[in-house]
CSV table of C-alpha atoms in Angstrom, one decimal:
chain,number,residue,atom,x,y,z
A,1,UNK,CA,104.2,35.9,90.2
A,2,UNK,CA,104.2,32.1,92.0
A,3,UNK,CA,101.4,31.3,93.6
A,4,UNK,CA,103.2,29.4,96.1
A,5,UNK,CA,101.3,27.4,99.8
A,6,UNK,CA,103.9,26.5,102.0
A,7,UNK,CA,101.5,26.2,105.0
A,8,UNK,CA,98.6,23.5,104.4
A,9,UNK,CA,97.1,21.3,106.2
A,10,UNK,CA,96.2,17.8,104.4
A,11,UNK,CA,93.7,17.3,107.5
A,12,UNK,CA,92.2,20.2,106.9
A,13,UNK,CA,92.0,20.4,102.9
A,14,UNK,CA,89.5,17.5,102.8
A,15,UNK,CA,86.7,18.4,100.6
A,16,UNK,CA,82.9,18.5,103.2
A,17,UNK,CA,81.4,16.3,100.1
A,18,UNK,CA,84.2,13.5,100.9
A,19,UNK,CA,83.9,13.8,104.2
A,20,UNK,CA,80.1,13.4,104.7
A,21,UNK,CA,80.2,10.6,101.7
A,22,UNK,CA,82.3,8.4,104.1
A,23,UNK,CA,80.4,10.1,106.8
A,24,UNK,CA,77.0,8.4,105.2
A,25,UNK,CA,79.2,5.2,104.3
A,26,UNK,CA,79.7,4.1,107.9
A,27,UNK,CA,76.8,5.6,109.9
A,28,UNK,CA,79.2,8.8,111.7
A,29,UNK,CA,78.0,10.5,114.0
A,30,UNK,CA,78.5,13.8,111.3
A,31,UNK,CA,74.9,12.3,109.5
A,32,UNK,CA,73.3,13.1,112.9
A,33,UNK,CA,73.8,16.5,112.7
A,34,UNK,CA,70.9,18.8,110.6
A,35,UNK,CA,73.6,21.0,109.5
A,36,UNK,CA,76.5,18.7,109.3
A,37,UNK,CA,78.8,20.6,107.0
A,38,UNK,CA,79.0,23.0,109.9
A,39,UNK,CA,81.0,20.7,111.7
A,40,UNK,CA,84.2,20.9,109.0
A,41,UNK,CA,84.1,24.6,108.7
A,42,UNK,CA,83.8,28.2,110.1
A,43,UNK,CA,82.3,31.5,108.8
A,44,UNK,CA,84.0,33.7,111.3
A,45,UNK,CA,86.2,34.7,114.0
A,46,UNK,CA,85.8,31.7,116.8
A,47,UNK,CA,87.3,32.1,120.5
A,48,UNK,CA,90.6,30.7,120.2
A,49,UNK,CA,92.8,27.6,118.5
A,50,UNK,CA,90.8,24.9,120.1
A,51,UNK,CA,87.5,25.5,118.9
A,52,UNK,CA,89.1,25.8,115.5
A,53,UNK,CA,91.1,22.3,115.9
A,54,UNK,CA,88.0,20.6,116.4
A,55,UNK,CA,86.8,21.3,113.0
A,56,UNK,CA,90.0,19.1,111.9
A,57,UNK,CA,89.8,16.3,113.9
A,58,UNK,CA,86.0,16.2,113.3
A,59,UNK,CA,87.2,15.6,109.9
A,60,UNK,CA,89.5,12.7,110.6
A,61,UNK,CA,86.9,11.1,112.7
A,62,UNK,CA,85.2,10.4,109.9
A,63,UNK,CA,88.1,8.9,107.2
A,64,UNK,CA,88.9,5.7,108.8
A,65,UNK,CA,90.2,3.6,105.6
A,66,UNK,CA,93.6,4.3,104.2
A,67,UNK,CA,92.0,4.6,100.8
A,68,UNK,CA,89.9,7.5,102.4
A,69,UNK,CA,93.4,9.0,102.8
A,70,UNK,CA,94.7,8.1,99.9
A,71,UNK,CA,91.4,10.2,98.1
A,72,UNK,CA,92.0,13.0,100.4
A,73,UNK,CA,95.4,13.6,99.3
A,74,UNK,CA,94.6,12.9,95.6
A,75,UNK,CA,91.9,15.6,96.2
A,76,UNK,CA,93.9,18.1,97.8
A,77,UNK,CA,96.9,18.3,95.0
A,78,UNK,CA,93.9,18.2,92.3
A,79,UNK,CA,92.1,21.4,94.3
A,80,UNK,CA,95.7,23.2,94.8
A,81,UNK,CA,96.1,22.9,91.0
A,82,UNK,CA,93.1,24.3,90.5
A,83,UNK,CA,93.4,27.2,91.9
A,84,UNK,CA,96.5,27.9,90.4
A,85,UNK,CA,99.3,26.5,92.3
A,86,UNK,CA,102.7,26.9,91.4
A,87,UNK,CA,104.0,24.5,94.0
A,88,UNK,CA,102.2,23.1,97.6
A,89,UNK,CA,103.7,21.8,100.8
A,90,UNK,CA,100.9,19.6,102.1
A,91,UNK,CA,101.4,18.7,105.8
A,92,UNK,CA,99.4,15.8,108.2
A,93,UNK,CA,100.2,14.0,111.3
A,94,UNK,CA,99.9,10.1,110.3
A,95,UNK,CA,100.7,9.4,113.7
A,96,UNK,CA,97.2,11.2,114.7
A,97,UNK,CA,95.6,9.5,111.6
A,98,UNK,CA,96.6,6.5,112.6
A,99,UNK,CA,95.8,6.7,116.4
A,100,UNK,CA,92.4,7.3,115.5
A,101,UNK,CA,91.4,4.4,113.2
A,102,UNK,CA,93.8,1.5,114.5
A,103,UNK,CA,95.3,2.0,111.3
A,104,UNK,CA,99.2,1.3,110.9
A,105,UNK,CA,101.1,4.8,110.4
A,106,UNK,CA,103.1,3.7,107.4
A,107,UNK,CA,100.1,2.7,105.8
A,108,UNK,CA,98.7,6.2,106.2
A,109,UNK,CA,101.7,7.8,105.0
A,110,UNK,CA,101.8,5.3,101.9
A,111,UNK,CA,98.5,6.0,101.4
A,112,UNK,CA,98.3,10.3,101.2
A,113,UNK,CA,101.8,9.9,99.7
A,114,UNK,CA,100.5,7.9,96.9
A,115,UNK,CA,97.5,9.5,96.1
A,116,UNK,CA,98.8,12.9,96.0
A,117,UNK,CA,101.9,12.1,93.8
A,118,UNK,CA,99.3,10.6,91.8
A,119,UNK,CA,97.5,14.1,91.5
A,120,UNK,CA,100.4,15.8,91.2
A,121,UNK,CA,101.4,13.9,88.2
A,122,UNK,CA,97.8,14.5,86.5
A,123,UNK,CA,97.3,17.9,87.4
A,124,UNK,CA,100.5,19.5,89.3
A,125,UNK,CA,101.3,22.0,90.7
A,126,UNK,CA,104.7,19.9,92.1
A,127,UNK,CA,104.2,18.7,95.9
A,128,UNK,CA,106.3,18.4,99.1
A,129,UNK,CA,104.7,16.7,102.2
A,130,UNK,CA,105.9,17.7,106.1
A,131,UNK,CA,105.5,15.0,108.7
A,132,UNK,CA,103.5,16.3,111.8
A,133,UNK,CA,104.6,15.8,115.1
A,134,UNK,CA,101.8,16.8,117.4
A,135,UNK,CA,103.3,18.1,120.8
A,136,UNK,CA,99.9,17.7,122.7
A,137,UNK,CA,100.7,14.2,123.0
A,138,UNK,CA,103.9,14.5,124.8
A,139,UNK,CA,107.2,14.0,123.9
A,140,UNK,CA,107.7,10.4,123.7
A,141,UNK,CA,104.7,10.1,121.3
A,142,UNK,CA,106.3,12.7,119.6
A,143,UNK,CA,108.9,10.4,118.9
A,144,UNK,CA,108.0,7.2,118.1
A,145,UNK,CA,105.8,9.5,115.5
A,146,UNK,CA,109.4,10.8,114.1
A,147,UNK,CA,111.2,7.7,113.7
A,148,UNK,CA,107.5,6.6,111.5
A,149,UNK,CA,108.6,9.4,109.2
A,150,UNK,CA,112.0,8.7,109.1
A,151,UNK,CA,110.8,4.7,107.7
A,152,UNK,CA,109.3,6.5,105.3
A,153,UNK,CA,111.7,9.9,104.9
A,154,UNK,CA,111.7,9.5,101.0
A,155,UNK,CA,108.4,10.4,101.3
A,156,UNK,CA,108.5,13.8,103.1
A,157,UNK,CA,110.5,16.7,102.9
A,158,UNK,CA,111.1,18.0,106.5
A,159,UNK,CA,108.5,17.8,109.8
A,160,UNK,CA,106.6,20.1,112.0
A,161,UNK,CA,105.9,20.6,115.9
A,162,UNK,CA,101.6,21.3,115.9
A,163,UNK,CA,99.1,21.2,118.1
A,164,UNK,CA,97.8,23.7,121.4
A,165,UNK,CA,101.4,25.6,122.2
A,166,UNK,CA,100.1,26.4,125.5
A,167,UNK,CA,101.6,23.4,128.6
A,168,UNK,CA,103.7,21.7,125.6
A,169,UNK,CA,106.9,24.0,125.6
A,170,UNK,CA,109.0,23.6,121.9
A,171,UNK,CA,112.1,22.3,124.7
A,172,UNK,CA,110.2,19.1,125.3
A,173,UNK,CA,110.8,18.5,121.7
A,174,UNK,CA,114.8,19.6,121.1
A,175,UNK,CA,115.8,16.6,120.6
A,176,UNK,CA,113.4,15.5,118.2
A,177,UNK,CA,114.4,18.1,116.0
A,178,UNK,CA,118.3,17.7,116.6
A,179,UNK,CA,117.5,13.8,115.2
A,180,UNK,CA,115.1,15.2,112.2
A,181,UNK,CA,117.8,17.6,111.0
A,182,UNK,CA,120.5,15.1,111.1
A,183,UNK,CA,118.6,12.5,108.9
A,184,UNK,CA,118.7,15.5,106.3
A,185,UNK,CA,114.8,16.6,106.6
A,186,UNK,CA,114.2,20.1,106.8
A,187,UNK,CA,112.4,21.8,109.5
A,188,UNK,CA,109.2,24.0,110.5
A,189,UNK,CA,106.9,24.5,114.1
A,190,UNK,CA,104.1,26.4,114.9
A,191,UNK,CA,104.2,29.3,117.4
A,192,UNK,CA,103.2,32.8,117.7
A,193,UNK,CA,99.9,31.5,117.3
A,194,UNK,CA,97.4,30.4,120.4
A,195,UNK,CA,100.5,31.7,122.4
A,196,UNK,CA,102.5,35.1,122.2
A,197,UNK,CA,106.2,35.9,121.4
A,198,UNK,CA,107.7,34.3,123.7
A,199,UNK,CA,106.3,30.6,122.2
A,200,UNK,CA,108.6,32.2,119.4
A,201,UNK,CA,111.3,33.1,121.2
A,202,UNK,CA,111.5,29.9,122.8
A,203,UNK,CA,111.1,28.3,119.6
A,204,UNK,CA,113.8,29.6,117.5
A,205,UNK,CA,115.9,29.1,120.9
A,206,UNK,CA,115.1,25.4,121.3
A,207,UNK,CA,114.1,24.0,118.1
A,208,UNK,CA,116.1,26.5,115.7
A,209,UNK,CA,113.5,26.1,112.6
A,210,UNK,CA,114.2,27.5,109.3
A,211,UNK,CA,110.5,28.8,109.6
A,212,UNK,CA,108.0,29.4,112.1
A,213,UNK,CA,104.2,28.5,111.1
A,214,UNK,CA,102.2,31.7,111.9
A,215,UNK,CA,104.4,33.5,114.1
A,216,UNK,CA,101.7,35.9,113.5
A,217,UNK,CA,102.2,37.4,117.3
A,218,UNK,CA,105.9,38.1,116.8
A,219,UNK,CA,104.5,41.5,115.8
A,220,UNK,CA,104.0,42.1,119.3
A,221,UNK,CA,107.8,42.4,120.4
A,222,UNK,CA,109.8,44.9,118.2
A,223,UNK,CA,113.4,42.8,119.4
A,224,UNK,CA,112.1,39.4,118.0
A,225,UNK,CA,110.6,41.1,114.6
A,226,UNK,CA,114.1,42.5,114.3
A,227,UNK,CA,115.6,39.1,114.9
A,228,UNK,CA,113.3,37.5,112.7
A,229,UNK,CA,114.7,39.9,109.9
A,230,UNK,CA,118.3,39.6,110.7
A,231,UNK,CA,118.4,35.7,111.1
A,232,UNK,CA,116.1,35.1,107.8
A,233,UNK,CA,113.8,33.0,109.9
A,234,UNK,CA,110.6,32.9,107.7
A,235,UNK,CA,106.9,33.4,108.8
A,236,UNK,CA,104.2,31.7,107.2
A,237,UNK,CA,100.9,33.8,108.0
A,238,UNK,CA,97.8,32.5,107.0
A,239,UNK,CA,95.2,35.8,107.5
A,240,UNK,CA,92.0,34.5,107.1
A,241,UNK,CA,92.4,31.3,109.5
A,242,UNK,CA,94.6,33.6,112.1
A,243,UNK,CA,91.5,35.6,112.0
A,244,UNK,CA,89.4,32.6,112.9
A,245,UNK,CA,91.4,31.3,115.7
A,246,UNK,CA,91.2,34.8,117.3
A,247,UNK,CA,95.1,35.4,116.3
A,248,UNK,CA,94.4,38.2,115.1
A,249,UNK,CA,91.4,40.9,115.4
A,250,UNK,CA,90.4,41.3,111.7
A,251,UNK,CA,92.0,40.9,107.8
A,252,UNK,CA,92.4,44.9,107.9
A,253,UNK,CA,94.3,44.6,111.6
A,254,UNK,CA,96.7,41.5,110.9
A,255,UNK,CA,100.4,42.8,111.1
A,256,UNK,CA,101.2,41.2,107.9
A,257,UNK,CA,102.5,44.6,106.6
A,258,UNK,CA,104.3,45.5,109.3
A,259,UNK,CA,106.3,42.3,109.1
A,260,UNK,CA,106.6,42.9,105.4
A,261,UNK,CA,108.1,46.6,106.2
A,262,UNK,CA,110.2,44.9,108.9
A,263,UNK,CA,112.0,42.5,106.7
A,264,UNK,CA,110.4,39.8,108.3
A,265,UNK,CA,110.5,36.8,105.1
A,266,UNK,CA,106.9,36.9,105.1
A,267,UNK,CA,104.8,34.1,103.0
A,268,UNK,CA,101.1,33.8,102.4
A,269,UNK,CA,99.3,30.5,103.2
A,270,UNK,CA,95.9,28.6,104.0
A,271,UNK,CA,96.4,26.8,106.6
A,272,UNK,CA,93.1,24.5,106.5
A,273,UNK,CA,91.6,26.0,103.2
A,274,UNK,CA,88.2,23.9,104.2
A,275,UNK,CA,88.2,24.9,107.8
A,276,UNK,CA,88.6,28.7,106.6
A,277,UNK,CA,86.9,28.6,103.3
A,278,UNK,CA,89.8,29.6,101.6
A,279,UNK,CA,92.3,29.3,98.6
A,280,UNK,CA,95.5,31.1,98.1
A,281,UNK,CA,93.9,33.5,95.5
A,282,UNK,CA,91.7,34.5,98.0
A,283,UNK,CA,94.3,34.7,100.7
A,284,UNK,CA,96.4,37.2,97.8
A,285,UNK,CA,92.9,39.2,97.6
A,286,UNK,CA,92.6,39.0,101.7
A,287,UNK,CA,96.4,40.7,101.9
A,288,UNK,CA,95.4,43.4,99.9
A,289,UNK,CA,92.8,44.8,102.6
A,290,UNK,CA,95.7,44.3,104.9
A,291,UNK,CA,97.6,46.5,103.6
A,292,UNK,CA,100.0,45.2,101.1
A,293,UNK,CA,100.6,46.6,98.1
A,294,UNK,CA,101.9,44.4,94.1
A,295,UNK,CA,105.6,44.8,95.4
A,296,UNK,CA,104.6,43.0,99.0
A,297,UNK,CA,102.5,40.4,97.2
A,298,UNK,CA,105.6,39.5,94.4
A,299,UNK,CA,108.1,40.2,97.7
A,300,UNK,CA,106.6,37.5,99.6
A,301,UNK,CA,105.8,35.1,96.7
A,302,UNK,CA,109.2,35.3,96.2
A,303,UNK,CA,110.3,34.6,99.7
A,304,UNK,CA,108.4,31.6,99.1
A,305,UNK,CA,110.3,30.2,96.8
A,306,UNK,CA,113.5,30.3,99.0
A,307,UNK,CA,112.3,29.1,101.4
A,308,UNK,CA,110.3,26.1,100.1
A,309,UNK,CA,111.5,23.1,101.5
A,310,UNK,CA,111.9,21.6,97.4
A,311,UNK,CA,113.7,23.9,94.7
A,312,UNK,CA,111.3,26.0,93.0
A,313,UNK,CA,112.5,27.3,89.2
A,314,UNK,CA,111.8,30.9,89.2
A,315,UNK,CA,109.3,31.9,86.1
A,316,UNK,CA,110.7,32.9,82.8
């Protein structure tokens, strides 16, 4: 079976050592803290998307050089391979990134783009990196972000609408991701996450996506599960961080079977494997007490590999 991540965030894959060694480097405001670490990650179920966001951005607070970047990404492919990883889409916002530090954004994208091609090349597994549009910004942000990706298009394989779904409806960004498909890069946005199934609804509607990330609330409306199915729009569920933005009540409660029973194209993910204390093995281990059985594990590994945004061999 393929071990397979479709939804991972670079942002949130950067290892607590490198962050507090940059942290130390330039006096952050992370070396303040007693239990500093604390600040990157969560041990359980926190009130909602917000709280969980913050554990990101603390993150990128403290990476201000583009050869901080350039590490992270080399870091990420080298952790993905060693847990096994068949293949990896590693997504990031270089707009945000590059907001933060002064930086310039092509820089940023050169920079993670490098170093994990780099990794990749040393270690595997084979990469794919989505450009992040951030919606919380607005729309024209949004899309001066988008024409930065498209300067650097060879470098990613398709983009993605993130950030707090709530006030920052997916029709803000239609156009965005009528130009995105048009330059030939393939497409994914969060919803069903922080919001319910309407944010999904509206989604497919507006931004017609080949997959939604999460998604995870569809479960609540029996009409859009059964859409979902029939229009082989894919979910990528992540059950141990949908747990921790309060997505979802527990590991044993997640829909993720029902989905699976539905004919939803289900895929397993991390989402922010450091935020979550995660991997995709454990995520595989997580699904089991959730419910799914060998056949739903190798079902959505293999829906995986369709819908990766790269061709993926099947195994001999």
């Amino acid at each position: 079976m393929l071990l397979i991540d479709l939804h991972r965030h670079l942002e949130g894959s950067a290892r607590p050592s490198t962050v507090l060694e940059c942290a130390r480097r330039d006096g952050h405001w992370l070396t303040e803290r007693e239990h500093a670490a604390e600040q990157l990650t969560t041990n359980g179920r926190l009130s909602g998307l917000l709280p969980y966001l913050d554990r990101i951005d603390n993150a990128i607070s403290a990476l201000p050089k583009e050869s901080d970047w350039a590490r992270v990404g080399r870091e990420a492919v080298a952790d993905a391979a060693a847990d096994g990883l068949d293949y990896v889409e590693l997504r990031f916002a270089p707009g945000l990134i590059a907001r933060t530090h002064g930086l310039s954004p092509e820089a940023v994208i050169d920079a993670i783009a490098d170093g994990a091609a780099t990794a990749s090349a040393e270690h595997g597994p084979p990469i794919g990196l989505i450009g992040i549009l951030v919606r919380t910004f607005g729309p024209e942000t949004a899309g001066n972000d988008l024409e930065t990706i498209l300067r650097r298009q060879d470098r990613f394989v398709g983009v993605d609408l993130a950030g707090d779904e709530h006030g920052w409806p997916p029709e803000l960004f239609t156009r965005h991701f009528g130009r995105a498909r048009t330059a030939g890069l393939r497409t994914t946005a969060h919803a069903g996450e922080a919001a319910g199934p309407t944010s999904v609804i509206a989604t497919v509607d507006h931004l017609a996506p080949e997959r939604i990330g999460h998604g995870t609330r569809s479960a609540e409306d029996p009409r859009l599960v059964e859409r979902l199915a029939r229009e082989g729009i894919g979910l990528e569920l992540a059950l141990t961080s949908n747990v921790h933005t309060a997505t979802a009540p527990s590991v044993e409660t997640h829909p993720v079977a029902s989905l699976i029973e539905a004919e939803v194209p289900v895929t397993l993910n991390t989402d922010n494997p450091t935020v979550s204390g995660t991997t995709l093995t454990a995520e595989h281990l997580a699904a089991g007490r959730a419910g799914l059985t060998d056949g739903d594990l190798r079902r959505a590994a293999e829906n995986a590999r369709h819908m990766a945004f790269r061709t993926i061999p099947q195994r001999s």
